[in-house]
Coordinates of C-alpha atoms in Angstrom, one line a residue:
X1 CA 16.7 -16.2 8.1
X2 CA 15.7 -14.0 4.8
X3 CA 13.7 -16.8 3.5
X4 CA 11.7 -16.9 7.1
X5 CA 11.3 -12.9 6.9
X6 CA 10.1 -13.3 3.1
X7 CA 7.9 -15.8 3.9
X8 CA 6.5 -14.0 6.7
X9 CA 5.9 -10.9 4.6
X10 CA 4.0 -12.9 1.9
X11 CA 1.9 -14.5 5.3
X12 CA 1.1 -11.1 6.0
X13 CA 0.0 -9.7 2.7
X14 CA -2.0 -12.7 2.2
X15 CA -0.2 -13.5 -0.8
X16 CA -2.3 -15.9 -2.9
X17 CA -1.5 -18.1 -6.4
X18 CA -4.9 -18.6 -8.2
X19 CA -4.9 -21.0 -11.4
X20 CA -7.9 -19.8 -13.5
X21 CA -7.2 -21.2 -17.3
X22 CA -5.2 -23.5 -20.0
X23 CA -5.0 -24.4 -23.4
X24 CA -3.5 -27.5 -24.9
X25 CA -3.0 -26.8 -28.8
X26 CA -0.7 -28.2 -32.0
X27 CA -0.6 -26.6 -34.7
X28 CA 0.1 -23.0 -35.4
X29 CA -2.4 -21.1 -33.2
X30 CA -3.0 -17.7 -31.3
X31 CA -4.3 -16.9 -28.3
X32 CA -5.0 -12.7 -27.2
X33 CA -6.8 -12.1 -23.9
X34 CA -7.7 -8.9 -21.7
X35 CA -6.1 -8.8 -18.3
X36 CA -8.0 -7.4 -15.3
X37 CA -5.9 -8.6 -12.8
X38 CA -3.0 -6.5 -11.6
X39 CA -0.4 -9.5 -11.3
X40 CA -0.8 -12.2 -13.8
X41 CA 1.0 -15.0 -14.4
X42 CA 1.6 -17.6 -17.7
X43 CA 3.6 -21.1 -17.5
X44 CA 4.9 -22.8 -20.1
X45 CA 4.2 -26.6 -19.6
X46 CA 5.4 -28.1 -22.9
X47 CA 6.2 -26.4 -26.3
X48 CA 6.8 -22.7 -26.8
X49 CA 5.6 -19.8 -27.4
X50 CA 6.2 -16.0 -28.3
X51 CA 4.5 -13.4 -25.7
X52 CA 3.5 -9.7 -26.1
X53 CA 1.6 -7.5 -24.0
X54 CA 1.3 -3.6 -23.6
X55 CA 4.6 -1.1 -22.3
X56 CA 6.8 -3.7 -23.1
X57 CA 9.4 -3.3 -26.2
X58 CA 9.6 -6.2 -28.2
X59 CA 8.4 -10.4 -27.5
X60 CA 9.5 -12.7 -24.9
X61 CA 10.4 -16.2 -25.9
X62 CA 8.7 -18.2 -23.7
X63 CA 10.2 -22.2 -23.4
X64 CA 8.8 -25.2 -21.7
X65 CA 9.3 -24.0 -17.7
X66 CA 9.3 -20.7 -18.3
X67 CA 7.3 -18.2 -16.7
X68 CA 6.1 -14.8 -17.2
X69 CA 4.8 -12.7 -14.9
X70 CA 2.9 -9.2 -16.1
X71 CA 2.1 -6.1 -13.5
X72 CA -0.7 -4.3 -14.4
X73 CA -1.2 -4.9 -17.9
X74 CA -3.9 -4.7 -20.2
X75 CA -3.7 -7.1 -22.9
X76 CA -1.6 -10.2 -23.6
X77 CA -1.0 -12.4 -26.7
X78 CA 0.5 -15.7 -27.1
X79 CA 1.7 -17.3 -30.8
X80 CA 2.8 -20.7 -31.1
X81 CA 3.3 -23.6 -33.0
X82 CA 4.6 -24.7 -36.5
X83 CA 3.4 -25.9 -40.2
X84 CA 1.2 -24.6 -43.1
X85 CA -1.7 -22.5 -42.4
X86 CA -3.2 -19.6 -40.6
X87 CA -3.0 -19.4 -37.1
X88 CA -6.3 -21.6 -35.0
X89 CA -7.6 -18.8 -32.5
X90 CA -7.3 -19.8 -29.0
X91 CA -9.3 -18.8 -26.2
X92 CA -8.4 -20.4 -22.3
X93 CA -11.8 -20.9 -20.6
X94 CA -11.8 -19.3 -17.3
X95 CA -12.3 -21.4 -14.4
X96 CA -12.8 -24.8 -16.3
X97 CA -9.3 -25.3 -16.5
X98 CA -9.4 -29.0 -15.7
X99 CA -12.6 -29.6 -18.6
X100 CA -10.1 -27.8 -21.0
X101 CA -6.8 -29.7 -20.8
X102 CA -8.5 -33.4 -20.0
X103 CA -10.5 -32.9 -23.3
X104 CA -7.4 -32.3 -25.4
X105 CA -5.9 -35.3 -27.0
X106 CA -2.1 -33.9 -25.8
X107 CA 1.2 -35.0 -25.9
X108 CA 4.6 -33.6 -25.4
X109 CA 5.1 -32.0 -28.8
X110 CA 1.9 -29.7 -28.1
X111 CA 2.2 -26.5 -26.9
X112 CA 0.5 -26.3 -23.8
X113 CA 0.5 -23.0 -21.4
X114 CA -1.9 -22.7 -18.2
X115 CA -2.3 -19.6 -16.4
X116 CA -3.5 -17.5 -14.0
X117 CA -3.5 -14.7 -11.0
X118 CA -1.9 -13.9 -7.8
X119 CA -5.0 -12.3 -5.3
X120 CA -3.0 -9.6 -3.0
X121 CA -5.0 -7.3 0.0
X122 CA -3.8 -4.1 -0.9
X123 CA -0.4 -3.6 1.5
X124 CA 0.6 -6.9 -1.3
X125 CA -0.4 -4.5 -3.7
X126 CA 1.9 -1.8 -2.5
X127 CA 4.5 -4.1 -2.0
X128 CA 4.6 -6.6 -4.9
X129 CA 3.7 -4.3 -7.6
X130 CA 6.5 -1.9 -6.7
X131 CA 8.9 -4.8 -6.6
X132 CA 8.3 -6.6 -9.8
X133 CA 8.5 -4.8 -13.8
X134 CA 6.0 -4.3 -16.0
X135 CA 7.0 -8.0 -17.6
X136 CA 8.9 -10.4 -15.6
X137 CA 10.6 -13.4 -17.3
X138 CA 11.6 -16.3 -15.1
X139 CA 13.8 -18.7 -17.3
X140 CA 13.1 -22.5 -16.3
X141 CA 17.3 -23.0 -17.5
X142 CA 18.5 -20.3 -14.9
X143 CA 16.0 -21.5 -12.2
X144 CA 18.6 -23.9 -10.5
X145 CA 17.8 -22.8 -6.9
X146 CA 14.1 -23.9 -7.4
X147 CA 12.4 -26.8 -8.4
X148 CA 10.3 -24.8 -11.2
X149 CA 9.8 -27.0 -13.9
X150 CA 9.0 -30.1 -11.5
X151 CA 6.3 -27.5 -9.8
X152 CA 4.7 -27.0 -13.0
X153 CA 4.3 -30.5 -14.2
X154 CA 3.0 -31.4 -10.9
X155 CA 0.5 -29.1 -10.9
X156 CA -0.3 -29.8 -13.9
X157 CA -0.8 -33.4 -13.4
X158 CA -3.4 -32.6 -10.7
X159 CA -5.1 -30.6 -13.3
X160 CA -5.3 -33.4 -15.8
X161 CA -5.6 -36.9 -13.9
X162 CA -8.9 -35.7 -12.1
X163 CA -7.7 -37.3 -8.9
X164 CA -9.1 -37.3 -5.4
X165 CA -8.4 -34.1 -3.8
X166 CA -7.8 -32.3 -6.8
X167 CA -9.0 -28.8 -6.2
X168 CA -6.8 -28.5 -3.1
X169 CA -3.8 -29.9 -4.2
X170 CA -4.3 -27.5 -7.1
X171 CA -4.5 -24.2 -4.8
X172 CA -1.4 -25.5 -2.8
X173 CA 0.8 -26.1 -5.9
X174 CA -0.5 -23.1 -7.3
X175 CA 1.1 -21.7 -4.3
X176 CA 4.3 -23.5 -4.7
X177 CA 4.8 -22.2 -7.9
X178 CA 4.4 -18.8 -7.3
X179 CA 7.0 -19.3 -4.0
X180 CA 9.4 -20.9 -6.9
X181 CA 9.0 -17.8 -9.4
X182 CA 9.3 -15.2 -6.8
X183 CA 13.1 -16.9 -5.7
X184 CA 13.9 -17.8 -9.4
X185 CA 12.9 -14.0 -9.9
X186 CA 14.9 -12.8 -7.2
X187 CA 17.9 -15.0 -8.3
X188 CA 17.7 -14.1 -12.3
X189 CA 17.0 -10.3 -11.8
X190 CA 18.2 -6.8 -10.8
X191 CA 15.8 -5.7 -8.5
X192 CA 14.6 -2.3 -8.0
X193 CA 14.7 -0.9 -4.3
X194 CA 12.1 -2.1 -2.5
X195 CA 10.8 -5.0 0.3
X196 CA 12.3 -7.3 -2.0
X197 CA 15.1 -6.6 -2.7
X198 CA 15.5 -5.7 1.0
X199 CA 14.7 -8.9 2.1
X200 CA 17.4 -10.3 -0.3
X201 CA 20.1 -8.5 0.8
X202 CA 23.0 -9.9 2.9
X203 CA 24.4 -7.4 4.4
X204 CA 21.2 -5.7 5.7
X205 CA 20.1 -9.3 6.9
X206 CA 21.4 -8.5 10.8
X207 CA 19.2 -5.3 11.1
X208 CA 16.4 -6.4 9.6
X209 CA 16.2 -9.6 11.6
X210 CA 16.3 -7.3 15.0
X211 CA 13.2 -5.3 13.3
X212 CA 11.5 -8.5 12.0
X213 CA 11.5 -10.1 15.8
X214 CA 11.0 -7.0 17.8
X215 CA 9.2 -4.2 16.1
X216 CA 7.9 -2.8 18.9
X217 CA 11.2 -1.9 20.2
X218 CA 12.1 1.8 20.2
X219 CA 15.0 1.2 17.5
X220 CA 18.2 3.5 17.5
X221 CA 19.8 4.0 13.8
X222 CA 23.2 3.4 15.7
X223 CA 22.1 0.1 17.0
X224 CA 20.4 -1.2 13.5
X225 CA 24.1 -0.1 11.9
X226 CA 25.8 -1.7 14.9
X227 CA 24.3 -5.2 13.8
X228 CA 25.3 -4.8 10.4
X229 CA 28.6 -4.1 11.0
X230 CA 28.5 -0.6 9.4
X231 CA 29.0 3.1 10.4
X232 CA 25.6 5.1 11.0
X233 CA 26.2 6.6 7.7
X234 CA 27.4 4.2 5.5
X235 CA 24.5 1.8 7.0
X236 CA 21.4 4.5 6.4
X237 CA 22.9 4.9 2.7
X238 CA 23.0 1.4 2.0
X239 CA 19.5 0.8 3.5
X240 CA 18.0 3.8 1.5
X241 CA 19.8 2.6 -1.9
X242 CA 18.5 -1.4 -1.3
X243 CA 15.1 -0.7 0.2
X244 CA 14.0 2.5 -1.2
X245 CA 13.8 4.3 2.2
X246 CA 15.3 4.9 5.4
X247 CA 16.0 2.2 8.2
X248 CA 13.5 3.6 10.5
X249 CA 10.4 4.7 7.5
X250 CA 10.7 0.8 6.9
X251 CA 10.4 -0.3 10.7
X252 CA 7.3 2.1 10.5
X253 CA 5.4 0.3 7.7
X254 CA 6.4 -2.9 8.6
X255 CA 4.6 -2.2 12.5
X256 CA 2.0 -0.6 10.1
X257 CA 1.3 -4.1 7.7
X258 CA 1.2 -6.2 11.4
X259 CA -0.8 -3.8 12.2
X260 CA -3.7 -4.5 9.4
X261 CA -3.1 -7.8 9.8
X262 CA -4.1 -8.0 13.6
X263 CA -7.1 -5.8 13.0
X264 CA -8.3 -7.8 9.9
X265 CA -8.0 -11.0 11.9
X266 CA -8.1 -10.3 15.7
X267 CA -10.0 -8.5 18.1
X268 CA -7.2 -6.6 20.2
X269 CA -8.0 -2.9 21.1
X270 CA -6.8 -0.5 19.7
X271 CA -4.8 0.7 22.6
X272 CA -3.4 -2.4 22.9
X273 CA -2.1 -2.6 19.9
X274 CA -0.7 0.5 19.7
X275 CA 1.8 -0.5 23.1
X276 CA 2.6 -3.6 21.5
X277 CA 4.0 -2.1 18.3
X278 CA 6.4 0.1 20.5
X279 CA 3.3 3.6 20.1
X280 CA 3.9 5.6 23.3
X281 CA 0.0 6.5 22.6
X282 CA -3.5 5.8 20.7
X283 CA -3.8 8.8 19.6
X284 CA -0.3 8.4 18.2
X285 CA -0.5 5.3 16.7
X286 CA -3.7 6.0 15.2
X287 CA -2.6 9.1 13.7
X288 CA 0.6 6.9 12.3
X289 CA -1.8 4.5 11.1
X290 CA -4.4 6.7 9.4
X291 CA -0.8 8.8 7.6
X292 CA -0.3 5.3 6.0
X293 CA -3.6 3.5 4.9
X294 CA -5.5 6.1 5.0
X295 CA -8.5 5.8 7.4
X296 CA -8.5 5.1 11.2
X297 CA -7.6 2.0 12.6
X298 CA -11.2 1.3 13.9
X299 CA -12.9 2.1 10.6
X300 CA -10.3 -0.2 8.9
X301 CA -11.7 -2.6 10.9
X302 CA -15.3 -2.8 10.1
X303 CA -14.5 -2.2 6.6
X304 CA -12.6 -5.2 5.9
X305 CA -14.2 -7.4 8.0
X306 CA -17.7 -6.0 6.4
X307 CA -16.1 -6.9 2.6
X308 CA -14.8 -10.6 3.8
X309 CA -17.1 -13.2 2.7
X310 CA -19.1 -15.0 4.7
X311 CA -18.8 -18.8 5.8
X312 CA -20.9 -21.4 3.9

Protein backbone atom coordinates (compact mmCIF):
# COMPACT_ATOMS: atom_id res chain seq x y z
CA UNK A 1 0.00 0.00 0.00
CA UNK A 2 1.20 3.86 -0.67
CA UNK A 3 0.10 4.83 2.79
CA UNK A 4 2.37 1.79 4.22
CA UNK A 5 5.41 2.95 1.90
CA UNK A 6 4.79 6.72 3.12
CA UNK A 7 4.65 5.83 6.45
CA UNK A 8 7.63 3.82 6.16
CA UNK A 9 9.65 6.65 4.60
CA UNK A 10 8.54 9.12 7.45
CA UNK A 11 9.85 5.85 10.01
CA UNK A 12 12.90 6.15 8.31
CA UNK A 13 13.68 9.83 8.29
CA UNK A 14 12.72 9.98 11.75
CA UNK A 15 10.01 12.33 11.01
CA UNK A 16 9.02 14.18 14.25
CA UNK A 17 5.91 16.84 15.19
CA UNK A 18 7.19 19.01 18.08
CA UNK A 19 4.54 21.50 19.69
CA UNK A 20 6.69 24.38 21.21
CA UNK A 21 4.11 27.55 21.73
CA UNK A 22 0.41 29.15 21.80
CA UNK A 23 -1.45 32.12 22.31
CA UNK A 24 -4.98 32.57 23.25
CA UNK A 25 -6.02 36.35 22.52
CA UNK A 26 -9.45 38.66 21.86
CA UNK A 27 -9.16 41.62 20.69
CA UNK A 28 -7.24 43.01 17.81
CA UNK A 29 -3.67 41.82 18.36
CA UNK A 30 -0.35 40.96 16.57
CA UNK A 31 2.00 38.47 16.85
CA UNK A 32 5.67 38.62 14.58
CA UNK A 33 8.32 35.91 15.51
CA UNK A 34 11.78 34.74 13.96
CA UNK A 35 11.87 31.25 12.68
CA UNK A 36 14.99 29.10 13.04
CA UNK A 37 13.51 26.01 12.24
CA UNK A 38 13.51 24.85 8.61
CA UNK A 39 9.85 23.36 8.71
CA UNK A 40 7.42 25.10 10.91
CA UNK A 41 4.13 24.70 11.43
CA UNK A 42 0.94 27.16 12.75
CA UNK A 43 -2.76 25.72 13.59
CA UNK A 44 -5.61 27.52 13.84
CA UNK A 45 -7.70 26.33 16.84
CA UNK A 46 -10.56 28.88 17.04
CA UNK A 47 -10.88 32.41 15.30
CA UNK A 48 -8.75 33.60 12.44
CA UNK A 49 -6.15 35.14 11.39
CA UNK A 50 -4.12 36.70 8.49
CA UNK A 51 -0.44 35.21 7.92
CA UNK A 52 2.72 36.67 6.22
CA UNK A 53 6.15 35.55 6.11
CA UNK A 54 9.22 36.11 3.73
CA UNK A 55 9.24 34.82 -0.37
CA UNK A 56 5.74 34.62 -0.32
CA UNK A 57 3.46 37.14 -2.41
CA UNK A 58 0.68 38.33 -0.58
CA UNK A 59 -1.30 36.87 3.11
CA UNK A 60 -2.85 33.69 3.74
CA UNK A 61 -6.20 33.61 5.44
CA UNK A 62 -5.91 31.32 7.99
CA UNK A 63 -9.60 29.85 9.52
CA UNK A 64 -10.29 27.75 12.54
CA UNK A 65 -8.58 24.21 11.33
CA UNK A 66 -6.37 25.55 9.11
CA UNK A 67 -2.87 24.96 8.83
CA UNK A 68 0.12 26.44 7.52
CA UNK A 69 3.16 25.00 7.03
CA UNK A 70 6.43 27.30 6.14
CA UNK A 71 9.97 25.79 4.67
CA UNK A 72 12.78 27.60 5.51
CA UNK A 73 11.61 30.90 6.36
CA UNK A 74 12.82 33.59 8.31
CA UNK A 75 10.16 35.58 9.77
CA UNK A 76 6.35 35.09 10.33
CA UNK A 77 3.48 37.44 11.37
CA UNK A 78 0.08 36.79 12.50
CA UNK A 79 -2.86 39.66 12.72
CA UNK A 80 -6.13 38.92 14.16
CA UNK A 81 -9.05 40.01 15.79
CA UNK A 82 -11.68 42.82 15.64
CA UNK A 83 -12.94 46.26 17.37
CA UNK A 84 -11.45 49.76 18.21
CA UNK A 85 -7.88 50.17 18.97
CA UNK A 86 -4.32 49.38 18.12
CA UNK A 87 -3.28 46.04 17.72
CA UNK A 88 -2.10 44.19 21.66
CA UNK A 89 1.51 42.64 20.67
CA UNK A 90 1.60 39.06 21.13
CA UNK A 91 4.45 36.99 21.89
CA UNK A 92 3.98 32.75 22.17
CA UNK A 93 6.27 31.65 24.99
CA UNK A 94 8.42 28.84 23.89
CA UNK A 95 8.10 25.69 25.62
CA UNK A 96 5.47 26.74 28.19
CA UNK A 97 2.80 26.17 25.99
CA UNK A 98 0.48 24.61 28.48
CA UNK A 99 1.22 27.82 31.36
CA UNK A 100 0.19 30.01 28.34
CA UNK A 101 -3.18 28.77 27.16
CA UNK A 102 -4.51 27.45 30.88
CA UNK A 103 -3.87 31.07 32.12
CA UNK A 104 -6.08 32.61 29.37
CA UNK A 105 -9.62 33.23 30.30
CA UNK A 106 -10.72 31.70 26.51
CA UNK A 107 -13.57 30.87 24.80
CA UNK A 108 -14.69 30.05 21.33
CA UNK A 109 -14.92 33.66 19.97
CA UNK A 110 -10.97 34.13 20.83
CA UNK A 111 -8.56 33.68 18.46
CA UNK A 112 -6.45 31.08 19.49
CA UNK A 113 -3.38 29.55 17.23
CA UNK A 114 -0.58 27.01 18.78
CA UNK A 115 2.35 26.12 16.93
CA UNK A 116 5.31 24.60 16.41
CA UNK A 117 8.24 22.41 14.52
CA UNK A 118 8.76 19.18 12.66
CA UNK A 119 12.64 17.78 13.86
CA UNK A 120 13.94 15.90 10.51
CA UNK A 121 17.70 13.89 10.45
CA UNK A 122 18.98 15.37 7.40
CA UNK A 123 17.86 12.53 4.53
CA UNK A 124 13.97 14.25 6.03
CA UNK A 125 15.67 17.25 5.28
CA UNK A 126 16.43 16.34 1.73
CA UNK A 127 13.34 14.84 1.29
CA UNK A 128 10.59 16.98 2.89
CA UNK A 129 11.96 20.28 2.10
CA UNK A 130 12.12 19.47 -1.61
CA UNK A 131 8.64 18.20 -1.46
CA UNK A 132 6.77 20.93 0.20
CA UNK A 133 6.67 25.13 -1.01
CA UNK A 134 7.96 27.79 0.57
CA UNK A 135 4.30 28.29 2.33
CA UNK A 136 1.97 25.51 2.46
CA UNK A 137 -1.82 26.05 3.24
CA UNK A 138 -3.76 23.13 4.35
CA UNK A 139 -7.61 24.22 4.40
CA UNK A 140 -9.45 22.47 7.41
CA UNK A 141 -12.92 22.73 4.67
CA UNK A 142 -10.99 20.66 1.90
CA UNK A 143 -9.39 18.30 4.52
CA UNK A 144 -12.20 15.57 4.14
CA UNK A 145 -9.89 12.56 3.97
CA UNK A 146 -8.44 13.47 7.43
CA UNK A 147 -9.65 14.06 10.64
CA UNK A 148 -7.82 17.62 10.92
CA UNK A 149 -9.79 19.76 12.83
CA UNK A 150 -10.80 16.84 15.38
CA UNK A 151 -6.73 16.39 15.71
CA UNK A 152 -6.33 19.83 16.55
CA UNK A 153 -8.91 20.27 19.22
CA UNK A 154 -7.70 17.12 20.81
CA UNK A 155 -4.45 18.10 21.08
CA UNK A 156 -5.33 20.99 22.25
CA UNK A 157 -7.47 19.75 25.01
CA UNK A 158 -4.43 17.80 26.31
CA UNK A 159 -2.69 21.08 26.32
CA UNK A 160 -5.26 22.87 28.36
CA UNK A 161 -6.94 20.27 30.90
CA UNK A 162 -3.49 19.42 32.50
CA UNK A 163 -4.40 15.75 32.57
CA UNK A 164 -2.47 12.67 33.55
CA UNK A 165 -0.18 11.86 30.94
CA UNK A 166 -0.20 14.95 29.33
CA UNK A 167 3.21 15.44 27.86
CA UNK A 168 2.99 12.20 26.02
CA UNK A 169 -0.27 12.36 24.73
CA UNK A 170 0.87 15.80 23.49
CA UNK A 171 4.03 14.41 21.44
CA UNK A 172 1.73 11.62 19.96
CA UNK A 173 -1.07 14.04 18.75
CA UNK A 174 1.47 16.33 17.71
CA UNK A 175 2.40 13.53 15.58
CA UNK A 176 -1.12 12.85 14.43
CA UNK A 177 -1.41 16.12 13.25
CA UNK A 178 1.38 16.44 11.27
CA UNK A 179 0.37 12.68 9.59
CA UNK A 180 -3.14 14.63 8.92
CA UNK A 181 -1.46 17.77 7.14
CA UNK A 182 0.94 15.88 5.25
CA UNK A 183 -2.41 13.74 3.45
CA UNK A 184 -4.61 16.90 3.51
CA UNK A 185 -1.46 18.42 1.72
CA UNK A 186 -1.13 15.81 -0.59
CA UNK A 187 -4.89 15.76 -1.32
CA UNK A 188 -5.30 19.79 -1.65
CA UNK A 189 -2.04 20.38 -3.71
CA UNK A 190 -0.01 20.01 -7.03
CA UNK A 191 3.02 18.50 -5.94
CA UNK A 192 6.33 19.10 -7.34
CA UNK A 193 8.36 15.86 -8.41
CA UNK A 194 9.73 14.33 -5.73
CA UNK A 195 9.33 11.27 -2.89
CA UNK A 196 6.04 12.63 -2.43
CA UNK A 197 4.54 12.89 -4.92
CA UNK A 198 6.05 9.53 -5.91
CA UNK A 199 4.62 7.86 -3.24
CA UNK A 200 1.20 9.29 -4.26
CA UNK A 201 1.07 8.25 -7.52
CA UNK A 202 -1.16 5.35 -8.81
CA UNK A 203 0.14 4.20 -11.51
CA UNK A 204 3.86 4.04 -10.27
CA UNK A 205 2.30 2.14 -7.09
CA UNK A 206 3.22 -1.60 -8.64
CA UNK A 207 6.95 -0.68 -9.14
CA UNK A 208 7.55 1.04 -6.35
CA UNK A 209 6.08 -1.61 -4.05
CA UNK A 210 8.61 -4.33 -5.70
CA UNK A 211 11.51 -1.68 -4.73
CA UNK A 212 10.00 -0.87 -1.31
CA UNK A 213 9.95 -4.87 -0.29
CA UNK A 214 13.06 -5.92 -2.05
CA UNK A 215 15.67 -3.34 -2.51
CA UNK A 216 18.38 -5.46 -2.56
CA UNK A 217 17.31 -7.07 -5.65
CA UNK A 218 19.29 -6.32 -8.82
CA UNK A 219 16.16 -4.49 -10.48
CA UNK A 220 15.80 -4.48 -14.37
CA UNK A 221 14.04 -1.11 -15.84
CA UNK A 222 12.02 -3.70 -18.02
CA UNK A 223 10.75 -5.55 -15.02
CA UNK A 224 9.83 -2.19 -12.85
CA UNK A 225 7.79 -1.12 -16.33
CA UNK A 226 6.41 -4.65 -16.56
CA UNK A 227 4.70 -4.21 -13.07
CA UNK A 228 3.32 -1.06 -14.01
CA UNK A 229 1.79 -2.09 -16.99
CA UNK A 230 3.86 0.30 -19.18
CA UNK A 231 6.46 0.17 -22.09
CA UNK A 232 10.24 0.68 -20.79
CA UNK A 233 9.89 4.06 -22.24
CA UNK A 234 6.83 5.39 -21.48
CA UNK A 235 7.40 3.92 -17.73
CA UNK A 236 11.09 5.73 -17.23
CA UNK A 237 9.28 9.07 -18.55
CA UNK A 238 6.54 8.91 -16.23
CA UNK A 239 8.90 7.96 -13.28
CA UNK A 240 11.25 10.87 -14.12
CA UNK A 241 8.32 13.52 -14.61
CA UNK A 242 6.49 12.21 -10.99
CA UNK A 243 9.66 11.56 -8.94
CA UNK A 244 12.19 13.92 -10.22
CA UNK A 245 14.56 11.06 -11.39
CA UNK A 246 14.99 7.84 -12.94
CA UNK A 247 13.52 4.51 -11.72
CA UNK A 248 16.81 3.05 -10.82
CA UNK A 249 18.61 6.79 -9.18
CA UNK A 250 15.50 6.36 -6.83
CA UNK A 251 16.05 2.55 -5.92
CA UNK A 252 19.65 3.90 -5.22
CA UNK A 253 18.79 6.45 -2.55
CA UNK A 254 16.16 4.63 -1.21
CA UNK A 255 18.95 1.42 -0.39
CA UNK A 256 21.03 4.60 0.58
CA UNK A 257 18.26 6.15 3.45
CA UNK A 258 17.96 2.21 4.81
CA UNK A 259 21.20 2.34 4.80
CA UNK A 260 21.75 5.37 7.40
CA UNK A 261 19.11 4.10 9.12
CA UNK A 262 20.74 0.64 9.96
CA UNK A 263 24.02 2.28 10.77
CA UNK A 264 22.46 4.97 13.09
CA UNK A 265 20.65 2.27 14.93
CA UNK A 266 22.33 -1.20 14.38
CA UNK A 267 25.55 -2.66 14.58
CA UNK A 268 25.72 -4.70 11.19
CA UNK A 269 29.13 -4.61 9.33
CA UNK A 270 29.58 -2.89 6.84
CA UNK A 271 30.03 -5.76 4.50
CA UNK A 272 27.10 -7.07 5.56
CA UNK A 273 25.18 -4.48 4.73
CA UNK A 274 26.46 -3.79 1.65
CA UNK A 275 25.15 -7.76 0.33
CA UNK A 276 21.95 -7.08 1.87
CA UNK A 277 21.15 -3.96 -0.10
CA UNK A 278 21.89 -5.92 -3.40
CA UNK A 279 26.18 -4.21 -3.45
CA UNK A 280 28.22 -6.87 -5.23
CA UNK A 281 31.07 -5.27 -2.94
CA UNK A 282 32.25 -3.00 0.17
CA UNK A 283 34.28 -1.12 -1.58
CA UNK A 284 31.28 -0.55 -3.85
CA UNK A 285 28.82 0.16 -1.62
CA UNK A 286 30.86 2.35 0.29
CA UNK A 287 31.97 4.31 -2.58
CA UNK A 288 27.91 4.58 -3.40
CA UNK A 289 27.44 5.58 -0.03
CA UNK A 290 30.08 8.23 0.43
CA UNK A 291 28.70 9.76 -3.54
CA UNK A 292 25.49 10.33 -1.56
CA UNK A 293 25.99 11.58 2.11
CA UNK A 294 29.03 12.45 1.77
CA UNK A 295 31.46 10.67 4.13
CA UNK A 296 32.09 6.88 4.52
CA UNK A 297 29.72 4.65 5.91
CA UNK A 298 31.95 3.92 9.07
CA UNK A 299 32.62 7.49 9.86
CA UNK A 300 28.84 8.08 9.47
CA UNK A 301 28.65 5.91 12.07
CA UNK A 302 30.56 7.32 14.88
CA UNK A 303 29.39 10.61 13.96
CA UNK A 304 25.86 10.25 14.56
CA UNK A 305 25.97 8.03 17.21
CA UNK A 306 28.72 10.47 18.93
CA UNK A 307 25.96 13.62 18.41
CA UNK A 308 22.83 11.39 19.84
CA UNK A 309 22.08 12.20 23.35
CA UNK A 310 22.76 10.24 25.98
CA UNK A 311 20.16 8.26 28.28
CA UNK A 312 19.15 9.80 31.58
Amino acid sequence: MVGDQLSEVFDFVEVRGVLSGGIAVRGPWVSRAVITDSLKFIAMVCGRARLVTDGVDGPIELEPGDVAILNNRSWVELRGGTGDGLPREVVPEENDLSTRLVGASWDPDDDVVVGGHVDLNPAGRALLLQALPPLGHVRASAAAGTNLRGTLHRLFREVTENRTGSSFAIRQYGQLLLLDVLRAYVDQSELPPGWLRALTDERLRPALTLMHAEPGKPWRLDELARAAAMSRTSFAERFRTVAGMPPLTYLSRWRMLLAQRALRHGDARVGSLAAELGYASESAFSTAFKREVGESPLHYRFRVREEQPSPM
